[in-house]
Amino acid sequence: MTDRRRLLGMAVPFIAVVGSMIAGLLLIALSGKDVPDAIEAFMDGAFGSAFAIGASINRAVALSLVGLGFILAFRANLTNVGGEGQIAVGGIAATALGLWPPIAGLPLGLAVIIPLLGGILAGAFWGGIAGFMKVRFGTNEVISTLLLGFVALLSVYWCVQSTALLRQPQTSSATLPESLPIADAAKLPSLTGNSESPLHIGLVICLLLAIATAIVLQRSTFGLRLRAIGLNELAARRAGMPGGILLVAALAMAGAFGGLAGAIMLQGEQYYLKAGFSSGYGFDGLVVGLLSRGSTVGVLAGALFFGFLRSGGISMEIMAQVPAALTLVIQGLIVIAVAGSVILVEKLQGGR
Amino acid sequence: MSQPTGSLLSLKNLGKRFGSLQALEGVSLDVRAGTVQCLLGENGAGKSTLCNLIFGVYEPSAGDMAFDGAAWAPESPAVALEKGIAMVHQHFSLVPRMTVVENLMLGQVRGVLKRHEFGARIRDIAESFGFSLDPDAVVGELSVGERQRAEIVKCLMRDPKLLVLDEPTAVLPPGEIGALLDICRRVADSGRAVILVTHKLAEIAKVADRVVVLRTGRLVADESMAEADMGALVHAMVGRELRPLDVALAETDEDVETPEAARGFALVCDGLTVHDRHGAVRLDNFTLEIRPGEIVGLAGVEGNGQSELGMVLAGLLRPTEGHFYIGGSDLTHAGAAAVTAAGGGIVPEDRHAVACVTGMSVAENVFLNKLERFTRFGLLQRGAMNAAAQKQMKEFDVRATGPEVAFSGLSGGNQQKAVLARELTLDPLVALVAAQPTRGLDVSAVEAVYRQIRAAARRGVGVLLISSELDELLAVADRVAVLYRGRLVGERPAEMSERGAIGALMSGQIVSGQVA
């Protein structure tokens, strides 16, 4: 019986994903593009080379981090939709620190670590603001994290538009509104030592944090307290738990994960800050967190899936001229199918 | 009375198993139209399970049901309702912000909403059963009794042949119980059948035609009310004779040795005043001193400031003015954790909202305020915690299949015993504030709660027992203070002869010793 249930639990989402992919291919065919071409471009972009695989995994790392932060806060019944903004402030902080000459000269990898920590702190602060507003004024965190996200995104624009902030010196009218690249010493070390693959140490950081998150959620007293406050805040307070501090901490932690994702994206691959730097990873990470249903492994699996999907989608757009919007539509279909299948499985299993 | 003789609902060898728990076994019974059938049993005896089987919430694992001359196997409550069985649940399903008529139209009316017509129908139905209900009243502003009547009308609108009421009196103040029982009688007299689930013996005598008793999932008595003997019913229900409360609980009065040496009071309230958000005074200059080993009852009709007092003493509400002290330390602004640390055990009146996290396990709830005891390097030692919980569950007679089962799966009595286990095992324990600690509990759980409170007092704990049930206070407390409109209006010894005087204080007829 339980075997059948487990099988059902795996089969239904799988069928849902395959089904929505087939629907996606149909859409591509309907839009008049060559389907085999598109498939080839997708496979090529996602798995086709060491570079493609490395890039996909790097994407998955950013998504995982946002997703892990999401499930942490969600344990306290807080929905953090501000991943995008937390990535942005993390990126700003990492850029600023990575460009600061004294830091580039530090030994023992501190040149890498300090910008990462800066990103974490910036993200934690950003998430913490929403937590503080929730505890102090009762502001719904969905609203505050979302709106703070816009503030952060526009702050990136501001930073890269103003030479007083992070914009590179304007030497001509053609100087782009971007920062200078960060110092080499601040870049994340490669994981493979192979210049072909962009895979960087962020993967290791991410896996370690995933393990830590799993331990916090399942084994730690802090995790239990988060759960208590999420299930019944009043009872948790009665039992002496510091409700306000826990709520702020939960959102600050979610923000810290987002900020770290931003710093890793910047120090690992992009190297300089530009407008639109976070490009939707915060929202995709939110979806990964939601679909994982609180499971760390679920976050990693979902992030990998979305990471490869994103790489393949970009490649489809470039190589097979499949519009980017169509990739997003397919992604949306998959999200709906997976979410729907989760509900379906629950109904089938939970039935009498 | 029109009493058709055939049985409307008949159950044969009905059984229900949840995992390893046999919730019901071999239950056979008949319910006739035109009668009120009382279903009696302790918490966890299987009453709710039985109702849920009849109402199509669960599917039986054994046995057959027949209703209205045909086999009965409703696949859902909606089908049951459609075919003539309606159920009033313990927890109401009304939207507080909407009016009665809007609530009752939900799910029943499609398309154009004919509010007036519907409202008139509500009024008619209510009147035909001898009560009144204002269809335009906002549900959130109604009393619990009125809300319940709205639920009953909601059921009656579907013209059911059988009306099931799951513990309808548990939530009602004493004055409204009689009215509810009248309604049950009238519904039965209209030719329908009524199943009334309860664990209060006094009620069944007033209204039942027949009474069945469940104990640990089995039917242990099925008698016509005319022939039933109350003592035998109690015996059937709890499986042993119960001594009358007063005798059982008054016996220890002499043993209570108040340590005169303890100059300090266990609990002192000094001029506590609470204003609500709108500036209205909810608690007015409340002053009370409780010595170690003393049980002080706080009487009063609900809504006279008891909830606010309870929240203040729990460390969850800051008073506008005044202070309170437990064991001599001022905890007025210290918060819940400090109250616990100072030895203040709190049994909140709202079990589900304040006392426990129903979505967590029994062990987690029993140690909710002592988690650090099982924490090493930030990690929770679940094995040790569960073992310790098992021990406490045994000591406090919390019946559950294990420390890791969900708290929500426990019956109300066992939940309350678990809360007591948590609060009475504080070290040190100086004072205990128990608010409505026996509400919704069955007789033997009530007895257990009283026993624990008494035992705590004997160990030198000062107890404040807040209750709206005067009999409870008279049986357990040493003296009874009375709260009326947020003010302490008087204090009496806890003796039966003072019943009238305390009642008068509660109703506000006497204020500050004078006849108002």
Short mmCIF file of C-alpha atoms in Angstrom, two decimals, chain B residues 162-437:
data_model
loop_
_atom_site.label_atom_id
_atom_site.label_comp_id
_atom_site.label_asym_id
_atom_site.label_seq_id
_atom_site.Cartn_x
_atom_site.Cartn_y
_atom_site.Cartn_z
CA LEU B 162 -32.53 13.39 11.63
CA LEU B 163 -30.71 16.18 13.41
CA VAL B 164 -27.38 15.39 15.08
CA LEU B 165 -25.98 17.82 17.63
CA ASP B 166 -22.37 17.20 18.65
CA GLU B 167 -21.83 18.41 22.22
CA PRO B 168 -24.04 21.43 21.74
CA THR B 169 -24.11 22.35 25.40
CA ALA B 170 -20.36 22.36 25.92
CA VAL B 171 -20.03 25.88 24.57
CA LEU B 172 -23.15 27.35 26.17
CA PRO B 173 -23.40 29.40 29.33
CA PRO B 174 -25.65 27.71 31.89
CA GLY B 175 -28.61 29.97 31.25
CA GLU B 176 -28.87 29.04 27.59
CA ILE B 177 -28.73 25.28 27.99
CA GLY B 178 -32.37 24.98 28.97
CA ALA B 179 -33.46 26.85 25.86
CA LEU B 180 -31.42 24.56 23.66
CA LEU B 181 -32.92 21.47 25.24
CA ASP B 182 -36.38 22.90 24.61
CA ILE B 183 -35.53 23.31 20.96
CA CYS B 184 -34.36 19.70 20.79
CA ARG B 185 -37.65 18.58 22.28
CA ARG B 186 -39.67 20.58 19.78
CA VAL B 187 -37.64 19.31 16.84
CA ALA B 188 -38.36 15.76 17.99
CA ASP B 189 -42.03 16.56 18.49
CA SER B 190 -42.22 17.67 14.87
CA GLY B 191 -41.65 14.05 13.91
CA ARG B 192 -37.92 14.21 13.34
CA ALA B 193 -35.29 12.34 15.29
CA VAL B 194 -32.64 14.08 17.32
CA ILE B 195 -29.31 12.68 18.42
CA LEU B 196 -27.84 14.76 21.20
CA VAL B 197 -24.23 14.09 22.06
CA THR B 198 -23.25 15.14 25.53
CA HIS B 199 -21.31 14.19 28.59
CA LYS B 200 -23.34 16.21 31.02
CA LEU B 201 -25.67 13.91 32.86
CA ALA B 202 -28.04 16.55 34.11
CA GLU B 203 -29.07 17.44 30.60
CA ILE B 204 -30.15 14.04 29.48
CA ALA B 205 -32.68 13.69 32.24
CA LYS B 206 -34.45 16.79 31.00
CA VAL B 207 -34.77 15.92 27.37
CA ALA B 208 -33.89 12.35 26.44
CA ASP B 209 -36.36 9.67 25.42
CA ARG B 210 -33.59 7.15 25.16
CA VAL B 211 -30.01 7.17 26.23
CA VAL B 212 -27.10 5.19 24.89
CA VAL B 213 -23.67 5.16 26.49
CA LEU B 214 -20.38 4.61 24.72
CA ARG B 215 -17.22 3.64 26.50
CA THR B 216 -13.90 3.10 24.71
CA GLY B 217 -15.70 2.62 21.42
CA ARG B 218 -18.28 0.11 22.61
CA LEU B 219 -21.93 0.49 23.41
CA VAL B 220 -22.26 -0.22 27.12
CA ALA B 221 -25.82 0.89 27.78
CA ASP B 222 -28.94 1.50 25.73
CA GLU B 223 -31.95 2.30 27.82
CA SER B 224 -35.19 4.14 27.72
CA MET B 225 -34.94 7.24 29.86
CA ALA B 226 -37.95 6.26 31.89
CA GLU B 227 -36.14 3.15 33.09
CA ALA B 228 -32.64 4.54 33.30
CA ASP B 229 -30.93 4.93 36.60
CA MET B 230 -28.54 7.84 36.82
CA GLY B 231 -26.03 6.07 38.99
CA ALA B 232 -25.95 3.13 36.61
CA LEU B 233 -25.42 5.46 33.65
CA VAL B 234 -22.47 7.13 35.32
CA HIS B 235 -21.08 3.75 36.11
CA ALA B 236 -21.51 2.66 32.51
CA MET B 237 -19.87 5.83 31.26
CA VAL B 238 -16.73 5.86 33.37
CA GLY B 239 -16.57 2.19 34.18
CA ARG B 240 -16.52 2.79 37.93
CA GLU B 241 -18.54 4.56 40.57
CA LEU B 242 -17.87 8.24 40.89
CA ARG B 243 -18.19 9.85 44.22
CA PRO B 244 -20.28 12.97 44.27
CA LEU B 245 -18.00 15.91 43.56
CA ASP B 246 -18.56 17.76 46.78
CA VAL B 247 -17.70 14.80 48.90
CA ALA B 248 -14.73 13.80 46.86
CA LEU B 249 -13.27 17.24 46.68
CA ALA B 250 -14.16 18.71 50.02
CA GLU B 251 -12.46 15.87 51.88
CA THR B 252 -9.05 17.44 51.91
CA ASP B 253 -10.02 20.76 53.39
CA GLU B 254 -8.59 19.96 56.80
CA ASP B 255 -5.36 18.59 55.39
CA VAL B 256 -4.49 21.83 53.72
CA GLU B 257 -1.83 23.23 55.86
CA THR B 258 -1.25 26.84 55.02
CA PRO B 259 2.34 27.60 55.87
CA GLU B 260 1.82 30.62 58.07
CA ALA B 261 5.55 31.13 58.06
CA ALA B 262 5.37 31.97 54.38
CA ARG B 263 4.82 35.64 54.78
CA GLY B 264 5.02 36.07 51.08
CA PHE B 265 1.92 35.63 49.01
CA ALA B 266 1.96 33.24 46.10
CA LEU B 267 0.10 35.61 43.84
CA VAL B 268 -0.71 39.25 44.34
CA CYS B 269 -2.77 41.39 42.01
CA ASP B 270 -2.45 45.02 42.91
CA GLY B 271 -4.86 47.41 41.25
CA LEU B 272 -4.78 45.71 37.85
CA THR B 273 -6.64 47.78 35.29
CA VAL B 274 -7.09 46.95 31.63
CA HIS B 275 -8.54 49.18 28.96
CA ASP B 276 -9.39 47.69 25.60
CA ARG B 277 -8.52 49.21 22.25
CA HIS B 278 -11.54 51.46 22.38
CA GLY B 279 -10.64 52.74 25.81
CA ALA B 280 -13.39 50.84 27.59
CA VAL B 281 -12.46 49.50 31.02
CA ARG B 282 -12.39 45.71 30.97
CA LEU B 283 -10.70 45.19 34.32
CA ASP B 284 -11.03 47.81 36.99
CA ASN B 285 -8.58 48.17 39.85
CA PHE B 286 -8.49 44.44 40.54
CA THR B 287 -6.74 43.60 43.80
CA LEU B 288 -6.43 40.09 45.22
CA GLU B 289 -3.91 38.28 47.38
CA ILE B 290 -3.49 34.53 47.37
CA ARG B 291 -1.46 32.70 50.00
CA PRO B 292 0.54 29.60 49.33
CA GLY B 293 -1.69 26.56 49.57
CA GLU B 294 -4.87 28.56 49.15
CA ILE B 295 -7.39 28.07 46.38
CA VAL B 296 -9.26 31.24 45.57
CA GLY B 297 -12.18 30.96 43.23
CA LEU B 298 -13.04 33.84 40.97
CA ALA B 299 -16.70 33.73 40.07
CA GLY B 300 -18.50 35.79 37.53
CA VAL B 301 -20.62 35.58 34.44
CA GLU B 302 -18.31 35.31 31.45
CA GLY B 303 -17.23 38.52 29.82
CA ASN B 304 -16.83 40.42 33.07
CA GLY B 305 -13.08 40.76 32.81
CA GLN B 306 -11.98 37.17 33.44
CA SER B 307 -10.39 36.79 30.01
CA GLU B 308 -8.42 40.01 30.39
CA LEU B 309 -7.25 39.02 33.85
CA GLY B 310 -6.18 35.65 32.53
CA MET B 311 -4.24 37.22 29.68
CA VAL B 312 -2.51 39.67 32.03
CA LEU B 313 -1.47 36.94 34.44
CA ALA B 314 -0.29 34.79 31.53
CA GLY B 315 2.09 37.56 30.55
CA LEU B 316 0.36 38.11 27.23
CA LEU B 317 -1.34 41.42 27.94
CA ARG B 318 0.13 44.49 29.60
CA PRO B 319 -2.29 46.08 32.06
CA THR B 320 -2.97 49.78 31.70
CA GLU B 321 -2.34 50.20 35.39
CA GLY B 322 -1.43 48.13 38.42
CA HIS B 323 1.01 45.32 39.07
CA PHE B 324 1.01 41.64 39.77
CA TYR B 325 3.55 39.56 41.65
CA ILE B 326 4.25 35.86 41.73
CA GLY B 327 6.32 34.72 44.67
CA GLY B 328 7.21 38.32 45.32
CA SER B 329 8.63 39.23 41.92
CA ASP B 330 6.92 41.92 39.89
CA LEU B 331 5.99 40.36 36.56
CA THR B 332 3.66 43.05 35.29
CA HIS B 333 5.74 43.85 32.24
CA ALA B 334 8.00 40.83 32.19
CA GLY B 335 6.24 38.66 29.63
CA ALA B 336 5.18 35.04 29.47
CA ALA B 337 8.62 33.47 29.78
CA ALA B 338 9.27 35.36 33.02
CA VAL B 339 5.92 34.28 34.44
CA THR B 340 6.88 30.68 33.77
CA ALA B 341 10.36 31.17 35.21
CA ALA B 342 8.93 32.76 38.37
CA GLY B 343 6.77 29.70 38.92
CA GLY B 344 3.47 30.88 37.49
CA GLY B 345 1.59 27.94 36.00
CA ILE B 346 -1.10 29.07 33.59
CA VAL B 347 -4.04 27.04 32.31
CA PRO B 348 -5.57 29.40 29.75
CA GLU B 349 -9.30 29.44 29.19
CA ASP B 350 -8.98 29.05 25.43
CA ARG B 351 -7.28 25.72 25.08
CA HIS B 352 -6.90 25.73 21.33
CA ALA B 353 -5.90 29.35 20.87
CA VAL B 354 -3.54 29.84 23.79
CA ALA B 355 -2.72 26.65 25.66
CA CYS B 356 -1.41 24.41 22.95
CA VAL B 357 -0.31 24.04 19.36
CA THR B 358 -2.69 21.41 18.11
CA GLY B 359 -0.65 20.75 14.98
CA MET B 360 2.33 19.53 17.01
CA SER B 361 2.87 16.34 18.95
CA VAL B 362 1.83 15.63 22.52
CA ALA B 363 5.46 15.61 23.67
CA GLU B 364 6.15 18.90 21.94
CA ASN B 365 3.16 20.43 23.65
CA VAL B 366 3.97 19.02 27.07
CA PHE B 367 7.43 20.57 26.88
CA LEU B 368 6.60 23.61 24.80
CA ASN B 369 7.87 25.93 27.55
CA LYS B 370 10.79 23.72 28.54
CA LEU B 371 12.39 22.90 25.21
CA GLU B 372 15.80 24.13 26.36
CA ARG B 373 15.83 21.24 28.81
CA PHE B 374 16.19 18.87 25.84
CA THR B 375 18.45 21.05 23.74
CA ARG B 376 22.11 20.20 23.21
CA PHE B 377 24.10 22.46 20.91
CA GLY B 378 20.89 23.85 19.50
CA LEU B 379 19.58 20.42 18.55
CA LEU B 380 16.50 18.92 20.11
CA GLN B 381 17.00 15.53 21.77
CA ARG B 382 13.73 14.04 20.64
CA GLY B 383 14.34 10.64 22.14
CA ALA B 384 14.86 12.08 25.60
CA MET B 385 11.94 14.45 25.21
CA ASN B 386 9.56 11.71 24.11
CA ALA B 387 10.63 9.46 26.95
CA ALA B 388 10.11 12.24 29.49
CA ALA B 389 6.76 13.03 27.92
CA GLN B 390 5.72 9.41 28.16
CA LYS B 391 6.45 9.54 31.87
CA GLN B 392 4.44 12.68 32.42
CA MET B 393 1.57 11.36 30.33
CA LYS B 394 1.44 8.37 32.61
CA GLU B 395 1.61 10.48 35.74
CA PHE B 396 -1.15 12.79 34.62
CA ASP B 397 -3.20 10.07 32.94
CA VAL B 398 -3.01 11.60 29.47
CA ARG B 399 -4.36 8.89 27.23
CA ALA B 400 -2.83 8.76 23.76
CA THR B 401 -1.19 6.05 21.71
CA GLY B 402 2.19 7.71 22.25
CA PRO B 403 4.05 10.93 22.87
CA GLU B 404 4.51 11.53 19.17
CA VAL B 405 0.87 11.54 18.11
CA ALA B 406 -0.65 14.84 17.06
CA PHE B 407 -2.11 16.85 19.91
CA SER B 408 -5.22 17.48 17.82
CA GLY B 409 -5.98 13.76 17.95
CA LEU B 410 -6.46 13.86 21.72
CA SER B 411 -9.85 14.30 23.29
CA GLY B 412 -10.52 17.57 25.10
CA GLY B 413 -10.02 16.01 28.51
CA ASN B 414 -6.69 14.49 27.60
CA GLN B 415 -5.58 17.76 26.03
CA GLN B 416 -6.39 19.58 29.24
CA LYS B 417 -4.59 16.98 31.31
CA ALA B 418 -1.54 17.48 29.10
CA VAL B 419 -1.70 21.24 29.61
CA LEU B 420 -1.92 20.66 33.36
CA ALA B 421 1.03 18.30 33.16
CA ARG B 422 3.04 21.04 31.51
CA GLU B 423 2.06 23.79 33.92
CA LEU B 424 2.10 21.80 37.14
CA THR B 425 5.59 20.46 36.58
CA LEU B 426 7.22 23.87 36.58
CA ASP B 427 10.12 24.02 38.96
CA PRO B 428 9.51 25.95 41.12
CA LEU B 429 5.74 26.16 40.99
CA VAL B 430 4.50 29.03 43.10
CA ALA B 431 1.09 29.92 41.76
CA LEU B 432 -1.40 28.36 39.40
CA VAL B 433 -3.93 30.36 37.43
CA ALA B 434 -6.53 28.04 35.95
CA ALA B 435 -9.21 29.66 33.82
CA GLN B 436 -12.33 27.64 33.06
CA PRO B 437 -10.18 24.51 33.37
#
